[in-house]
Structure formats: structure tokens, C-alpha cells
Amino acid sequence: MAKADTIRPERRASASQKPDTATAASASSAVGTYRGTEEQAQKSARDRIRGTLLKRISEGTYLPGERLKEMALAHEFEVSQAPVREAFRELETLGVLVSKHYRGTRVREITSQETRDVYQLRGYLEEIAVQLIPLDKLKDGFK
């Protein structure tokens, strides 16, 4: 007999009785809350790890090419390896990390061409931003 098919006799409602909808609703919401809380805890651990790794990479704590060890990070954050692995996957999708089979996960190195492209793009964006500022507001800003 499947688990879903088993009903305890004291819980069985006769055809003439209406099921207690308040009890059913509270039981279902309690199950939903438990699952939602568990999912949020897992999600927040992954988000916390991802945010911390991004911060450390941007601050230079982890240098380009440096290997990140899944197990060490799991111990540091006091979580299983799954949220660390998920954070790695997200950061790899963003292009921050590079993963290779049997080689581990490393901080992606930025080429000199990418650096030039970024500065060139920034120059274009600043030029456009200046063009969007009305001339009278620009003059008022220098007074």
C-alpha cells in the first residue's frame, strides 16, 4: 500500500461529515511554510556565499587564477558542499569563475584586451552622460 493511500481510521470522515477545512488549511500551510523556510535557508546560504565570494574577488582577497576549494569554503560557511557548488555555478555563469573537470574552480583572469575594452566603454558612457545633462544645469554645477 502506498503511503498516500493510507488513512488512519480516526481521521476518516464519513460521507455525511464535512471535512474540517480550517484544520486542512492550517496543516497544508504549515507544510508549505516548512518547505518554504527550508528552501529560503538553502537559498540564503547560496546567496550569502555568492555575495561573499564576489566581495572577496572584487577586493582582491582571491587573486585571478587562484583556486577556490569547495570543501574549505563549505567548512568556513558551516554548510554542505551543495550551496557552495550552486554559488560556484552562478558565478561561473556570470563569468567570474572558471571550472575545469579534475582541475577545480578558479577565479577568472582578465586579459589586457578586456581591460582596454572596459575603459573604452566607460569613456563612451561618460561622454553620453555628459551630453544628456542640460547645458544650464552643467553651468550651475561649476558655480
Backbone as a printed PyTorch tensor [residue, N CA C, xyz], in Angstrom:
tensor([[[  0.8460,  -1.1780,   0.0000],
         [  0.0000,   0.0000,   0.0000],
         [  0.8910,   1.2410,   0.0000]],

        [[  0.6030,   2.1800,  -0.8750],
         [  1.3960,   3.3970,  -0.9630],
         [  1.1260,   4.2870,   0.2410]],

        [[  2.0950,   5.0890,   0.5960],
         [  1.9810,   5.9490,   1.7610],
         [  0.8120,   6.9330,   1.6420]],

        [[  0.5750,   7.4570,   0.4560],
         [ -0.5040,   8.4250,   0.2520],
         [ -1.8770,   7.7800,   0.4160]],

        [[ -1.9720,   6.4610,   0.1940],
         [ -3.2610,   5.7850,   0.2780],
         [ -3.6390,   5.4080,   1.7040]],

        [[ -2.6910,   5.4450,   2.6110],
         [ -3.0090,   5.0380,   3.9810],
         [ -3.6750,   6.1830,   4.7190]],

        [[ -4.7910,   5.8740,   5.3680],
         [ -5.5300,   6.8620,   6.1560],
         [ -5.7840,   6.2390,   7.5110]],

        [[ -5.4770,   6.9800,   8.5400],
         [ -5.7490,   6.4590,   9.8660],
         [ -7.2550,   6.4730,  10.0900]],

        [[ -7.8040,   5.4140,  10.7020],
         [ -9.2540,   5.3160,  10.8800],
         [ -9.8590,   6.5020,  11.6240]],

        [[ -9.1860,   7.0520,  12.6330],
         [ -9.7790,   8.1470,  13.3840],
         [ -9.8310,   9.4380,  12.5690]],

        [[ -9.1340,   9.5030,  11.4720],
         [ -9.1290,  10.6910,  10.6210],
         [-10.1290,  10.5710,   9.4720]],

        [[-10.6460,   9.3880,   9.2370],
         [-11.5540,   9.1640,   8.1210],
         [-12.8750,   9.8740,   8.3580]],

        [[-13.3100,  10.6570,   7.3970],
         [-14.5820,  11.3680,   7.5250],
         [-15.6620,  10.5600,   6.8190]],

        [[-16.8340,  10.4940,   7.4380],
         [-17.9350,   9.7840,   6.7860],
         [-18.4990,  10.6700,   5.6800]],

        [[-19.3100,  10.1090,   4.8370],
         [-19.8640,  10.8470,   3.7070],
         [-20.7350,  12.0020,   4.1840]],

        [[-21.3820,  11.8610,   5.3550],
         [-22.2660,  12.9180,   5.8340],
         [-21.5040,  14.0540,   6.5060]],

        [[-20.2590,  13.7950,   6.9400],
         [-19.4950,  14.8340,   7.6240],
         [-18.7160,  15.6760,   6.6180]],

        [[-18.6500,  16.9700,   6.9130],
         [-17.8210,  17.8500,   6.0920],
         [-16.4040,  17.8010,   6.6460]],

        [[-15.4100,  17.8050,   5.7740],
         [-14.0350,  17.8320,   6.2880],
         [-13.7530,  19.1580,   6.9630]],

        [[-12.9480,  19.1200,   7.9760],
         [-12.5760,  20.3260,   8.7100],
         [-11.5980,  21.1280,   7.8540]],

        [[-12.1260,  22.1380,   7.1710],
         [-11.3020,  22.8980,   6.2350],
         [-10.2660,  23.7460,   6.9490]],

        [[-10.5640,  24.2220,   8.1460],
         [ -9.5960,  25.0380,   8.8880],
         [ -8.3720,  24.2030,   9.2430]],

        [[ -8.6160,  22.9470,   9.6880],
         [ -7.5040,  22.0690,  10.0360],
         [ -6.7050,  21.7140,   8.7940]],

        [[ -7.3980,  21.4040,   7.7060],
         [ -6.7090,  21.0460,   6.4620],
         [ -5.8920,  22.2240,   5.9440]],

        [[ -6.4590,  23.4160,   6.0210],
         [ -5.7480,  24.5990,   5.5260],
         [ -4.5250,  24.8890,   6.3720]],

        [[ -4.6730,  24.7680,   7.7120],
         [ -3.5260,  25.0620,   8.5690],
         [ -2.4420,  24.0100,   8.4080]],

        [[ -2.8450,  22.7530,   8.2130],
         [ -1.8570,  21.6910,   8.0030],
         [ -1.1260,  21.9100,   6.6930]],

        [[ -1.8690,  22.2650,   5.6530],
         [ -1.2310,  22.4810,   4.3590],
         [ -0.3360,  23.6970,   4.3880]],

        [[ -0.7480,  24.7620,   5.0960],
         [  0.1050,  25.9440,   5.1620],
         [  1.3350,  25.6730,   6.0090]],

        [[  1.1930,  24.8460,   7.0320],
         [  2.3520,  24.5100,   7.8560],
         [  3.3760,  23.7440,   7.0280]],

        [[  2.9020,  22.8110,   6.2110],
         [  3.8130,  22.0670,   5.3390],
         [  4.4400,  23.0190,   4.3440]],

        [[  3.6400,  23.9100,   3.7620],
         [  4.1610,  24.8920,   2.8070],
         [  5.1690,  25.8200,   3.4520]],

        [[  4.9000,  26.2250,   4.6930],
         [  5.8160,  27.1110,   5.4060],
         [  7.1240,  26.3990,   5.6700]],

        [[  7.0470,  25.1430,   6.0840],
         [  8.2610,  24.3780,   6.3700],
         [  9.1040,  24.2540,   5.1070]],

        [[  8.4510,  23.8820,   4.0160],
         [  9.1890,  23.7350,   2.7560],
         [  9.7480,  25.0720,   2.3110]],

        [[  8.9540,  26.1410,   2.4420],
         [  9.4130,  27.4660,   2.0450],
         [ 10.5830,  27.9270,   2.8950]],

        [[ 10.5290,  27.6720,   4.1990],
         [ 11.6080,  28.0650,   5.0920],
         [ 12.8780,  27.3060,   4.7500]],

        [[ 12.7260,  26.0060,   4.5080],
         [ 13.8870,  25.1900,   4.1530],
         [ 14.4960,  25.6770,   2.8450]],

        [[ 13.6320,  25.9850,   1.8800],
         [ 14.0980,  26.4780,   0.5840],
         [ 14.7750,  27.8360,   0.7480]],

        [[ 14.2100,  28.7190,   1.5830],
         [ 14.8020,  30.0370,   1.8080],
         [ 16.1410,  29.9160,   2.5130]],

        [[ 16.2490,  28.9980,   3.4730],
         [ 17.5080,  28.8190,   4.1880],
         [ 18.5890,  28.3590,   3.2210]],

        [[ 18.2470,  27.4210,   2.3480],
         [ 19.1940,  26.9400,   1.3580],
         [ 19.5380,  28.0600,   0.3840]],

        [[ 18.5310,  28.7990,  -0.0500],
         [ 18.7340,  29.8900,  -0.9990],
         [ 19.5770,  30.9870,  -0.3640]],

        [[ 19.2910,  31.3230,   0.8730],
         [ 20.0380,  32.3940,   1.5060],
         [ 21.4840,  31.9860,   1.7490]],

        [[ 21.7290,  30.7180,   2.0290],
         [ 23.1120,  30.2600,   2.1990],
         [ 23.8620,  30.4170,   0.8800]],

        [[ 23.2340,  30.0260,  -0.2030],
         [ 23.8580,  30.1450,  -1.5280],
         [ 24.1010,  31.6220,  -1.8490]],

        [[ 23.1050,  32.4650,  -1.5810],
         [ 23.2440,  33.8930,  -1.8540],
         [ 24.3230,  34.5260,  -0.9830]],

        [[ 24.3710,  34.1030,   0.2670],
         [ 25.3810,  34.6330,   1.1960],
         [ 26.7770,  34.2470,   0.7210]],

        [[ 26.9330,  33.0090,   0.3030],
         [ 28.2320,  32.5370,  -0.1870],
         [ 28.6080,  33.2740,  -1.4660]],

        [[ 27.6540,  33.3800,  -2.3900],
         [ 27.9160,  34.0630,  -3.6580],
         [ 28.3290,  35.5150,  -3.4150]],

        [[ 27.6030,  36.2000,  -2.5370],
         [ 27.9150,  37.5920,  -2.2320],
         [ 29.2880,  37.7510,  -1.6000]],

        [[ 29.6090,  36.8670,  -0.6740],
         [ 30.9110,  36.9280,  -0.0090],
         [ 32.0370,  36.6680,  -0.9940]],

        [[ 31.8490,  35.6720,  -1.8670],
         [ 32.8820,  35.3700,  -2.8600],
         [ 33.0770,  36.5340,  -3.8180]],

        [[ 31.9750,  37.1330,  -4.2710],
         [ 32.0780,  38.2970,  -5.1570],
         [ 32.8270,  39.4380,  -4.4760]],

        [[ 32.5140,  39.6730,  -3.2090],
         [ 33.1740,  40.7410,  -2.4580],
         [ 34.6650,  40.4620,  -2.3270]],

        [[ 35.0020,  39.2300,  -1.9830],
         [ 36.4120,  38.8740,  -1.8150],
         [ 37.1810,  38.9810,  -3.1330]],

        [[ 36.5410,  38.5850,  -4.2230],
         [ 37.2020,  38.6710,  -5.5270],
         [ 37.4040,  40.1360,  -5.9050]],

        [[ 36.3810,  40.9710,  -5.7130],
         [ 36.4930,  42.3910,  -6.0860],
         [ 37.4890,  43.1320,  -5.2000]],

        [[ 37.6360,  42.7070,  -3.9490],
         [ 38.5880,  43.3420,  -3.0410],
         [ 40.0070,  42.8290,  -3.2350]],

        [[ 40.1620,  41.7530,  -4.0070],
         [ 41.4940,  41.2090,  -4.2510],
         [ 41.9360,  40.1630,  -3.2470]],

        [[ 41.0230,  39.7210,  -2.3820],
         [ 41.3590,  38.6560,  -1.4390],
         [ 41.6790,  37.3780,  -2.2110]],

        [[ 40.8640,  37.0920,  -3.2240],
         [ 41.1330,  35.9760,  -4.1350],
         [ 41.6640,  36.5800,  -5.4220]],

        [[ 42.8590,  36.2280,  -5.7730],
         [ 43.5030,  36.7820,  -6.9600],
         [ 43.0960,  36.0170,  -8.2110]],

        [[ 43.2110,  36.6520,  -9.3900],
         [ 42.9080,  35.9450, -10.6400],
         [ 43.7790,  34.6970, -10.7740]],

        [[ 43.1360,  33.5920, -11.1350],
         [ 43.8340,  32.3190, -11.2830],
         [ 43.8870,  31.4950, -10.0060]],

        [[ 43.5080,  32.0900,  -8.8790],
         [ 43.5570,  31.3710,  -7.6060],
         [ 42.4550,  30.3230,  -7.5440]],

        [[ 42.8120,  29.1470,  -7.0320],
         [ 41.8540,  28.0410,  -6.9360],
         [ 41.0210,  28.2040,  -5.6730]],

        [[ 39.6990,  28.0210,  -5.8380],
         [ 38.7720,  28.0620,  -4.7060],
         [ 38.4010,  26.6320,  -4.3540]],

        [[ 38.5790,  26.2710,  -3.1130],
         [ 38.3230,  24.8960,  -2.6820],
         [ 36.9320,  24.7850,  -2.0680]],

        [[ 36.1380,  23.9620,  -2.7010],
         [ 34.7370,  23.7850,  -2.3130],
         [ 34.5970,  23.3390,  -0.8600]],

        [[ 35.3720,  22.3370,  -0.4760],
         [ 35.2630,  21.7770,   0.8730],
         [ 35.6770,  22.8050,   1.9350]],

        [[ 36.7430,  23.5410,   1.6790],
         [ 37.2080,  24.5420,   2.6450],
         [ 36.1620,  25.6410,   2.8310]],

        [[ 35.5440,  26.0760,   1.7310],
         [ 34.5030,  27.1040,   1.8250],
         [ 33.2660,  26.5700,   2.5330]],

        [[ 32.9270,  25.3020,   2.2990],
         [ 31.7780,  24.6980,   2.9790],
         [ 32.0120,  24.6810,   4.4900]],

        [[ 33.2260,  24.3360,   4.9040],
         [ 33.5480,  24.3510,   6.3400],
         [ 33.5140,  25.7720,   6.8910]],

        [[ 34.0420,  26.7150,   6.1290],
         [ 34.0700,  28.1140,   6.5800],
         [ 32.6650,  28.6630,   6.7940]],

        [[ 31.7510,  28.3600,   5.8580],
         [ 30.3850,  28.8680,   5.9500],
         [ 29.4690,  27.9460,   6.7450]],

        [[ 30.0070,  26.8440,   7.2130],
         [ 29.2560,  25.8610,   8.0020],
         [ 28.0150,  25.3680,   7.2660]],

        [[ 28.2160,  24.9820,   5.9990],
         [ 27.1480,  24.4290,   5.1750],
         [ 27.6870,  23.1920,   4.4680]],

        [[ 26.7960,  22.4770,   3.8050],
         [ 27.2510,  21.3520,   2.9940],
         [ 27.8850,  21.9010,   1.7230]],

        [[ 28.4070,  21.0180,   0.9090],
         [ 29.0600,  21.4600,  -0.3190],
         [ 28.0560,  21.9230,  -1.3800]],

        [[ 26.7920,  21.5220,  -1.2600],
         [ 25.7870,  21.8510,  -2.2800],
         [ 25.6100,  23.3640,  -2.4760]],

        [[ 25.3930,  24.1680,  -1.4160],
         [ 25.2340,  25.6120,  -1.6490],
         [ 26.5110,  26.2610,  -2.2090]],

        [[ 27.6690,  25.7360,  -1.8280],
         [ 28.9320,  26.2620,  -2.3620],
         [ 29.0040,  25.9650,  -3.8490]],

        [[ 28.6500,  24.7390,  -4.2030],
         [ 28.6550,  24.3260,  -5.6120],
         [ 27.6740,  25.1740,  -6.4240]],

        [[ 26.4920,  25.4490,  -5.8610],
         [ 25.4970,  26.2800,  -6.5480],
         [ 26.0140,  27.7060,  -6.7340]],

        [[ 26.6530,  28.2450,  -5.7090],
         [ 27.2260,  29.5950,  -5.8090],
         [ 28.3240,  29.6140,  -6.8760]],

        [[ 29.1420,  28.5640,  -6.9150],
         [ 30.1790,  28.4550,  -7.9510],
         [ 29.5470,  28.4790,  -9.3360]],

        [[ 28.4630,  27.7110,  -9.5190],
         [ 27.7940,  27.6540, -10.8290],
         [ 27.2670,  29.0230, -11.2400]],

        [[ 26.6710,  29.7320, -10.3050],
         [ 26.1410,  31.0720, -10.6080],
         [ 27.2630,  32.0390, -10.9750]],

        [[ 28.3630,  31.9800, -10.2350],
         [ 29.4850,  32.8670, -10.5210],
         [ 30.1750,  32.4880, -11.8280]],

        [[ 30.1350,  31.2100, -12.1510],
         [ 30.6780,  30.7720, -13.4390],
         [ 29.8080,  31.3020, -14.5810]],

        [[ 28.4970,  31.2870, -14.3760],
         [ 27.5710,  31.8290, -15.3760],
         [ 27.7980,  33.3260, -15.5740]],

        [[ 28.1190,  34.0300, -14.4920],
         [ 28.4010,  35.4640, -14.5730],
         [ 29.7680,  35.7510, -15.1930]],

        [[ 30.5930,  34.7240, -15.3070],
         [ 31.9140,  34.9000, -15.9030],
         [ 32.9870,  35.2790, -14.9040]],

        [[ 32.7090,  35.1140, -13.6120],
         [ 33.6730,  35.4720, -12.5770],
         [ 34.6070,  34.3020, -12.2790]],

        [[ 34.0690,  33.0820, -12.3310],
         [ 34.8450,  31.8700, -12.0600],
         [ 34.9300,  31.0090, -13.3110]],

        [[ 35.9420,  30.1470, -13.3360],
         [ 36.1170,  29.1850, -14.4190],
         [ 36.2920,  27.8200, -13.7800]],

        [[ 35.5100,  26.8390, -14.2490],
         [ 35.6000,  25.4800, -13.7250],
         [ 36.1100,  24.5520, -14.8050]],

        [[ 37.0190,  23.6850, -14.4300],
         [ 37.5170,  22.6650, -15.3450],
         [ 37.4770,  21.3290, -14.6170]],

        [[ 37.0450,  20.2910, -15.3340],
         [ 36.9830,  18.9600, -14.7330],
         [ 38.3630,  18.5310, -14.2630]],

        [[ 38.4100,  17.9870, -13.0750],
         [ 39.6240,  17.4780, -12.4390],
         [ 40.6740,  18.5560, -12.2000]],

        [[ 40.3360,  19.8090, -12.4100],
         [ 41.2730,  20.9230, -12.1890],
         [ 40.7490,  21.8710, -11.1130]],

        [[ 39.4560,  21.8290, -10.8420],
         [ 38.8850,  22.6860,  -9.8170],
         [ 38.3050,  23.9700, -10.3810]],

        [[ 37.9330,  24.8380,  -9.4700],
         [ 37.3200,  26.1200,  -9.8240],
         [ 38.2940,  27.2270,  -9.4770]],

        [[ 38.4840,  28.1270, -10.4270],
         [ 39.4430,  29.2170, -10.2440],
         [ 38.7970,  30.5590, -10.5690]],

        [[ 39.3770,  31.6140, -10.0160],
         [ 38.9450,  32.9700, -10.3370],
         [ 39.4220,  33.2550, -11.7590]],

        [[ 38.5160,  33.7520, -12.5790],
         [ 38.8560,  34.0050, -13.9790],
         [ 39.8400,  35.1570, -14.0820]],

        [[ 40.8090,  34.9790, -14.9430],
         [ 41.7930,  36.0330, -15.1840],
         [ 41.2550,  36.9870, -16.2400]],

        [[ 41.5570,  38.2680, -16.0880],
         [ 41.0950,  39.2850, -17.0280],
         [ 42.2640,  39.6250, -17.9510]],

        [[ 42.0060,  39.5560, -19.2400],
         [ 43.0630,  39.8490, -20.2050],
         [ 43.2430,  41.3540, -20.3520]],

        [[ 44.3780,  41.7560, -20.8920],
         [ 44.6310,  43.1860, -21.0950],
         [ 43.6620,  43.7640, -22.1320]],

        [[ 43.2470,  42.9480, -23.1020],
         [ 42.2780,  43.4060, -24.0970],
         [ 40.9360,  43.7130, -23.4380]],

        [[ 40.5080,  42.8670, -22.4960],
         [ 39.2550,  43.1090, -21.7720],
         [ 39.3550,  44.4010, -20.9550]],

        [[ 40.5070,  44.6350, -20.3510],
         [ 40.7090,  45.8550, -19.5710],
         [ 40.5890,  47.0870, -20.4640]],

        [[ 41.2210,  47.0460, -21.6250],
         [ 41.1260,  48.1680, -22.5730],
         [ 39.6770,  48.3760, -23.0000]],

        [[ 38.9730,  47.2760, -23.2900],
         [ 37.5780,  47.3780, -23.7220],
         [ 36.7000,  48.0090, -22.6480]],

        [[ 36.9330,  47.6430, -21.4010],
         [ 36.1400,  48.1830, -20.2960],
         [ 36.3650,  49.6810, -20.1560]],

        [[ 37.6240,  50.1150, -20.2140],
         [ 37.9110,  51.5470, -20.0990],
         [ 37.3600,  52.3290, -21.2860]],

        [[ 37.4130,  51.7300, -22.4630],
         [ 36.8560,  52.3840, -23.6460],
         [ 35.3390,  52.5250, -23.5000]],

        [[ 34.6790,  51.4650, -23.0480],
         [ 33.2280,  51.5140, -22.8460],
         [ 32.8620,  52.5550, -21.7950]],

        [[ 33.6500,  52.6190, -20.7360],
         [ 33.3850,  53.6030, -19.6870],
         [ 33.4990,  55.0270, -20.2420]],

        [[ 34.4920,  55.2590, -21.0870],
         [ 34.6510,  56.5720, -21.7130],
         [ 33.4460,  56.9390, -22.5560]],

        [[ 32.9430,  55.9690, -23.3390],
         [ 31.7490,  56.2220, -24.1620],
         [ 30.5500,  56.5580, -23.2840]],

        [[ 30.3650,  55.7950, -22.2050],
         [ 29.2280,  56.0270, -21.3130],
         [ 29.3180,  57.3960, -20.6290]],

        [[ 30.5070,  57.7890, -20.2250],
         [ 30.6670,  59.1010, -19.6010],
         [ 30.3800,  60.2140, -20.6020]],

        [[ 30.7940,  60.0220, -21.8390],
         [ 30.5360,  61.0100, -22.8810],
         [ 29.0330,  61.1630, -23.1160]],

        [[ 28.3290,  60.0590, -23.1750],
         [ 26.8740,  60.0930, -23.3580],
         [ 26.2030,  60.7530, -22.1570]],

        [[ 26.6720,  60.4460, -20.9540],
         [ 26.0950,  61.0310, -19.7430],
         [ 26.2460,  62.5520, -19.7440]],

        [[ 27.4030,  63.0360, -20.1630],
         [ 27.6300,  64.4800, -20.2130],
         [ 26.7190,  65.1250, -21.2460]],

        [[ 26.5000,  64.4590, -22.3720],
         [ 25.6340,  65.0000, -23.4170],
         [ 24.1790,  65.0660, -22.9640]],

        [[ 23.7910,  64.1920, -22.0460],
         [ 22.4100,  64.1660, -21.5700],
         [ 22.1150,  65.2480, -20.5310]],

        [[ 23.1480,  65.8120, -19.9280],
         [ 22.9470,  66.8560, -18.9240],
         [ 22.6440,  68.1720, -19.6500]],

        [[ 21.5380,  68.8430, -19.2900],
         [ 21.2380,  70.1460, -19.9180],
         [ 22.3660,  71.1390, -19.6450]],

        [[ 22.6630,  71.9790, -20.6260],
         [ 23.7810,  72.9080, -20.5490],
         [ 23.6480,  73.8840, -19.3790]],

        [[ 22.4340,  74.3760, -19.1050],
         [ 22.2580,  75.3220, -17.9970],
         [ 22.5240,  74.6570, -16.6440]],

        [[ 22.1820,  73.3910, -16.4850],
         [ 22.4480,  72.6730, -15.2380],
         [ 23.9450,  72.4350, -15.0970]],

        [[ 24.6020,  72.1990, -16.2220],
         [ 26.0440,  71.9620, -16.2030],
         [ 26.7830,  73.2350, -15.7600]],

        [[ 26.3200,  74.4010, -16.2530],
         [ 26.9370,  75.6680, -15.8830],
         [ 26.6900,  75.9690, -14.4060]],

        [[ 25.4940,  75.6620, -13.8850],
         [ 25.1640,  75.8910, -12.4760],
         [ 26.0350,  75.0280, -11.5500]],

        [[ 26.4150,  73.8850, -12.0360],
         [ 27.2180,  72.9600, -11.2270],
         [ 28.6250,  73.4660, -11.0110]],

        [[ 29.1440,  74.3130, -11.8910],
         [ 30.5050,  74.8200, -11.7800],
         [ 30.5900,  76.1060, -10.9720]],

        [[ 29.4730,  76.7200, -10.6200],
         [ 29.4900,  77.9870,  -9.8890],
         [ 29.7320,  77.7850,  -8.4390]]])
